[in-house]
């Protein structure tokens, strides 16, 4: 069984989520609920749950404030929020699960199943640790690590170690500066948004490049970026002016 608590400032949301879990996720037992962050912190310290369903936007202190207040959390977290912009980039960056209100049953079941698998493997919650490092602001941006989930593991990669990303249908391959490749089953546009503040730019429908590793812009071959690893990345006609301005040329 998974012992869980729900922290949300609206009683109706707590009741709704509790009902869905009872019906569709019988492996989850709700051992407590709280309507604000301070009560939630006390509840977590008392119950020591395996899983916390956590609202982000709450009066006074947010869900992120709650996490910052707990030293070395040993539980899994599934964020539940009505706002898909509030802090979602940091959550996605760390591959921590989140659900948008109104809840979709299939997404809830999938998130709980992932937690159950992690708990059975007794794996440390590296995603949550990575998220907390970003929320605490105790890392330089160059030290931020992107969580890349493959079929067998979740790899944490420093953004500045990524040379480029290349898409193939709904898959994205990451090319690293140590010659390794990591393929994930997510489309490239999701990473375009996540990596925009880390020196990355989409130069083509299928390519996202790190400015740090661009060696030159070759115009004699129809506008191509030569990367430091020797790869040649096409620049689409629609992106040519954007990339030229980005490079200051």
Short mmCIF file of C-alpha atoms in Angstrom, two decimals:
data_model
loop_
_atom_site.label_atom_id
_atom_site.label_comp_id
_atom_site.label_asym_id
_atom_site.label_seq_id
_atom_site.Cartn_x
_atom_site.Cartn_y
_atom_site.Cartn_z
CA UNK A 1 0.00 0.00 0.00
CA UNK A 2 1.01 3.59 -0.66
CA UNK A 3 0.37 5.90 2.29
CA UNK A 4 -0.51 9.32 0.89
CA UNK A 5 -1.60 12.77 2.00
CA UNK A 6 -3.40 15.48 0.04
CA UNK A 7 -2.54 19.14 0.53
CA UNK A 8 -4.91 21.53 -1.25
CA UNK A 9 -6.59 24.75 -0.14
CA UNK A 10 -10.01 23.68 -1.51
CA UNK A 11 -12.00 21.01 0.34
CA UNK A 12 -13.87 20.09 -2.84
CA UNK A 13 -10.63 19.29 -4.62
CA UNK A 14 -9.52 17.08 -1.73
CA UNK A 15 -12.86 15.26 -1.75
CA UNK A 16 -12.75 14.80 -5.53
CA UNK A 17 -9.20 13.46 -5.57
CA UNK A 18 -9.90 11.16 -2.60
CA UNK A 19 -12.89 9.71 -4.42
CA UNK A 20 -10.96 9.13 -7.64
CA UNK A 21 -8.13 7.42 -5.77
CA UNK A 22 -10.51 5.16 -3.87
CA UNK A 23 -12.19 4.12 -7.10
CA UNK A 24 -9.26 3.86 -9.50
CA UNK A 25 -6.11 3.52 -7.35
CA UNK A 26 -6.96 1.11 -4.49
CA UNK A 27 -3.26 0.74 -3.66
CA UNK A 28 -3.32 4.30 -2.27
CA UNK A 29 -4.47 4.96 1.30
CA UNK A 30 -5.12 8.59 2.27
CA UNK A 31 -3.70 9.02 5.77
CA UNK A 32 -4.34 12.75 6.11
CA UNK A 33 -5.27 16.00 4.38
CA UNK A 34 -4.37 19.66 4.87
CA UNK A 35 -5.75 22.95 3.59
CA UNK A 36 -2.56 25.02 3.66
CA UNK A 37 1.21 24.70 3.58
CA UNK A 38 1.87 25.12 7.31
CA UNK A 39 -0.65 22.45 8.27
CA UNK A 40 0.71 20.33 5.44
CA UNK A 41 4.25 20.51 6.80
CA UNK A 42 3.05 19.38 10.24
CA UNK A 43 1.03 16.58 8.64
CA UNK A 44 4.01 15.34 6.62
CA UNK A 45 6.29 15.38 9.66
CA UNK A 46 3.69 13.46 11.66
CA UNK A 47 2.46 10.90 9.11
CA UNK A 48 5.68 10.49 7.10
CA UNK A 49 3.82 9.57 3.90
CA UNK A 50 5.13 7.70 0.89
CA UNK A 51 3.38 10.12 -1.46
CA UNK A 52 2.18 13.73 -1.30
CA UNK A 53 -0.46 15.10 -3.65
CA UNK A 54 0.44 18.77 -3.55
CA UNK A 55 -1.35 21.84 -4.85
CA UNK A 56 1.00 24.59 -6.03
CA UNK A 57 -1.07 27.75 -5.68
CA UNK A 58 -2.33 28.16 -2.11
CA UNK A 59 -2.97 31.28 -0.02
CA UNK A 60 0.05 32.39 1.99
CA UNK A 61 2.63 29.76 1.18
CA UNK A 62 2.74 27.82 -2.08
CA UNK A 63 3.41 24.14 -2.57
CA UNK A 64 6.97 25.05 -3.51
CA UNK A 65 7.34 26.95 -0.22
CA UNK A 66 6.23 23.80 1.58
CA UNK A 67 8.90 21.72 -0.13
CA UNK A 68 11.58 24.28 0.68
CA UNK A 69 10.63 23.97 4.36
CA UNK A 70 11.26 20.23 4.53
CA UNK A 71 14.82 19.02 4.94
CA UNK A 72 15.70 16.05 2.70
CA UNK A 73 12.16 14.89 1.83
CA UNK A 74 11.84 11.11 1.62
CA UNK A 75 8.47 11.00 -0.14
CA UNK A 76 7.30 11.12 -3.73
CA UNK A 77 5.34 14.12 -4.99
CA UNK A 78 2.59 14.49 -7.56
CA UNK A 79 1.73 18.14 -8.08
CA UNK A 80 -1.95 18.90 -8.68
CA UNK A 81 -2.61 22.34 -10.10
CA UNK A 82 -5.09 24.35 -12.13
CA UNK A 83 -2.29 26.52 -13.51
CA UNK A 84 -0.14 25.01 -16.24
CA UNK A 85 2.31 27.94 -16.23
CA UNK A 86 3.05 28.37 -12.53
CA UNK A 87 6.36 26.65 -11.96
CA UNK A 88 5.63 23.95 -14.54
CA UNK A 89 8.92 24.58 -16.34
CA UNK A 90 10.93 23.69 -13.22
CA UNK A 91 8.73 20.64 -12.67
CA UNK A 92 9.17 19.46 -16.26
CA UNK A 93 12.90 20.13 -16.09
CA UNK A 94 13.15 17.64 -13.23
CA UNK A 95 10.61 15.14 -14.66
CA UNK A 96 8.45 15.35 -11.54
CA UNK A 97 4.85 14.29 -12.18
CA UNK A 98 2.07 16.85 -12.21
CA UNK A 99 -1.64 16.71 -12.94
CA UNK A 100 -3.79 19.55 -14.22
CA UNK A 101 -7.25 20.23 -12.85
CA UNK A 102 -9.81 19.02 -13.77
CA UNK A 103 -8.13 15.66 -13.31
CA UNK A 104 -7.98 13.11 -16.10
CA UNK A 105 -8.39 9.63 -14.65
CA UNK A 106 -5.90 7.98 -17.01
CA UNK A 107 -3.21 10.52 -16.08
CA UNK A 108 -3.87 10.00 -12.36
CA UNK A 109 -3.58 6.22 -12.69
CA UNK A 110 -0.36 6.52 -14.72
CA UNK A 111 1.22 8.89 -12.18
CA UNK A 112 0.32 6.64 -9.23
CA UNK A 113 1.65 3.57 -11.05
CA UNK A 114 4.97 5.33 -11.62
CA UNK A 115 5.20 6.17 -7.92
CA UNK A 116 4.35 2.57 -6.99
CA UNK A 117 7.14 1.29 -9.23
CA UNK A 118 9.69 3.70 -7.77
CA UNK A 119 8.72 2.81 -4.22
CA UNK A 120 8.96 -0.92 -4.91
CA UNK A 121 12.44 -0.41 -6.34
CA UNK A 122 13.32 1.69 -3.28
CA UNK A 123 14.82 4.26 -5.62
CA UNK A 124 15.74 7.66 -4.20
CA UNK A 125 13.67 10.51 -5.55
CA UNK A 126 16.37 12.15 -7.63
CA UNK A 127 13.77 14.10 -9.59
CA UNK A 128 12.51 15.81 -6.44
CA UNK A 129 16.07 16.47 -5.27
CA UNK A 130 16.83 18.10 -8.62
CA UNK A 131 13.67 20.21 -8.43
CA UNK A 132 14.51 21.37 -4.90
CA UNK A 133 18.01 22.39 -5.98
CA UNK A 134 16.45 24.63 -8.61
CA UNK A 135 13.80 26.01 -6.25
CA UNK A 136 16.36 26.78 -3.56
CA UNK A 137 18.42 28.70 -6.11
CA UNK A 138 21.65 27.23 -4.79
CA UNK A 139 22.89 26.29 -8.25
CA UNK A 140 24.28 28.42 -11.05
CA UNK A 141 22.22 28.05 -14.21
CA UNK A 142 25.13 26.21 -15.85
CA UNK A 143 24.80 23.53 -13.16
CA UNK A 144 21.11 22.88 -13.76
CA UNK A 145 20.49 19.29 -14.72
CA UNK A 146 17.80 18.20 -17.15
CA UNK A 147 16.07 14.90 -16.34
CA UNK A 148 15.89 12.66 -19.42
CA UNK A 149 13.69 9.62 -18.95
CA UNK A 150 14.39 6.62 -21.19
CA UNK A 151 12.80 3.17 -21.17
CA UNK A 152 15.20 1.92 -18.51
CA UNK A 153 16.30 4.89 -16.44
CA UNK A 154 16.23 8.62 -15.79
CA UNK A 155 19.47 10.36 -16.66
CA UNK A 156 20.36 13.78 -15.26
CA UNK A 157 22.38 15.82 -17.73
CA UNK A 158 23.93 19.25 -17.26
CA UNK A 159 22.45 21.60 -19.83
CA UNK A 160 25.86 22.86 -20.87
CA UNK A 161 26.90 19.28 -21.74
CA UNK A 162 24.22 19.04 -24.44
CA UNK A 163 25.52 19.89 -27.92
CA UNK A 164 22.24 19.53 -29.77
CA UNK A 165 18.90 17.72 -29.97
CA UNK A 166 17.45 16.01 -33.02
CA UNK A 167 13.87 14.84 -33.46
CA UNK A 168 12.45 11.80 -35.18
CA UNK A 169 8.66 11.80 -35.09
CA UNK A 170 7.75 11.86 -31.36
CA UNK A 171 11.29 10.96 -30.19
CA UNK A 172 14.18 13.28 -29.40
CA UNK A 173 17.86 12.31 -29.35
CA UNK A 174 20.28 14.30 -27.19
CA UNK A 175 23.89 14.50 -28.39
CA UNK A 176 26.31 15.11 -25.51
CA UNK A 177 29.85 16.51 -25.45
CA UNK A 178 31.21 13.10 -24.35
CA UNK A 179 29.93 11.53 -27.62
CA UNK A 180 27.03 9.81 -25.84
CA UNK A 181 23.47 9.86 -27.17
CA UNK A 182 20.26 9.66 -25.18
CA UNK A 183 16.89 9.07 -26.85
CA UNK A 184 13.67 9.99 -25.06
CA UNK A 185 10.06 9.52 -26.13
CA UNK A 186 9.09 13.18 -26.12
CA UNK A 187 8.81 15.60 -29.07
CA UNK A 188 11.49 18.21 -29.56
CA UNK A 189 9.13 21.17 -29.09
CA UNK A 190 8.85 20.37 -25.36
CA UNK A 191 12.61 20.81 -24.97
CA UNK A 192 12.66 23.94 -27.13
CA UNK A 193 10.65 25.69 -24.42
CA UNK A 194 12.55 24.17 -21.49
CA UNK A 195 16.00 25.00 -22.88
CA UNK A 196 15.24 28.46 -24.30
CA UNK A 197 16.90 30.18 -21.32
CA UNK A 198 20.00 27.97 -21.52
CA UNK A 199 21.42 29.10 -24.86
CA UNK A 200 19.43 26.78 -27.13
CA UNK A 201 17.61 27.73 -30.30
CA UNK A 202 15.45 25.80 -32.76
CA UNK A 203 17.12 26.24 -36.15
CA UNK A 204 15.07 23.68 -38.04
CA UNK A 205 11.92 21.63 -37.52
CA UNK A 206 14.08 18.69 -36.46
CA UNK A 207 17.00 20.41 -34.75
CA UNK A 208 17.67 22.32 -31.52
CA UNK A 209 21.23 23.57 -31.00
CA UNK A 210 23.33 24.86 -28.10
CA UNK A 211 24.96 28.17 -29.03
CA UNK A 212 28.02 27.24 -26.97
CA UNK A 213 28.94 24.49 -29.43
CA UNK A 214 28.38 26.31 -32.73
CA UNK A 215 31.68 26.55 -34.58
CA UNK A 216 30.55 28.45 -37.65
CA UNK A 217 27.68 29.30 -39.98
CA UNK A 218 28.29 27.97 -43.48
CA UNK A 219 26.31 29.86 -46.11
CA UNK A 220 27.78 28.13 -49.17
CA UNK A 221 25.85 24.93 -48.38
CA UNK A 222 22.41 26.48 -48.11
CA UNK A 223 22.92 27.81 -44.55
CA UNK A 224 24.29 25.15 -42.23
CA UNK A 225 25.57 25.28 -38.67
CA UNK A 226 28.88 23.52 -38.14
CA UNK A 227 29.02 22.21 -34.59
CA UNK A 228 32.17 21.55 -32.57
CA UNK A 229 31.58 17.80 -32.78
CA UNK A 230 31.77 18.02 -36.57
CA UNK A 231 28.05 17.64 -37.22
CA UNK A 232 26.39 19.91 -39.78
CA UNK A 233 22.92 21.08 -38.82
CA UNK A 234 20.62 22.64 -41.44
CA UNK A 235 19.02 26.01 -40.86
CA UNK A 236 15.56 26.27 -42.41
CA UNK A 237 14.70 29.21 -44.63
CA UNK A 238 12.11 30.38 -42.12
CA UNK A 239 14.71 30.34 -39.31
CA UNK A 240 17.63 31.87 -41.24
CA UNK A 241 17.11 35.50 -40.19
CA UNK A 242 16.39 34.47 -36.59
CA UNK A 243 19.54 32.37 -36.31
CA UNK A 244 21.70 34.99 -38.03
CA UNK A 245 20.53 37.67 -35.59
CA UNK A 246 20.96 35.27 -32.64
CA UNK A 247 24.58 34.73 -33.65
CA UNK A 248 25.12 38.46 -34.11
CA UNK A 249 26.00 38.12 -37.79
#
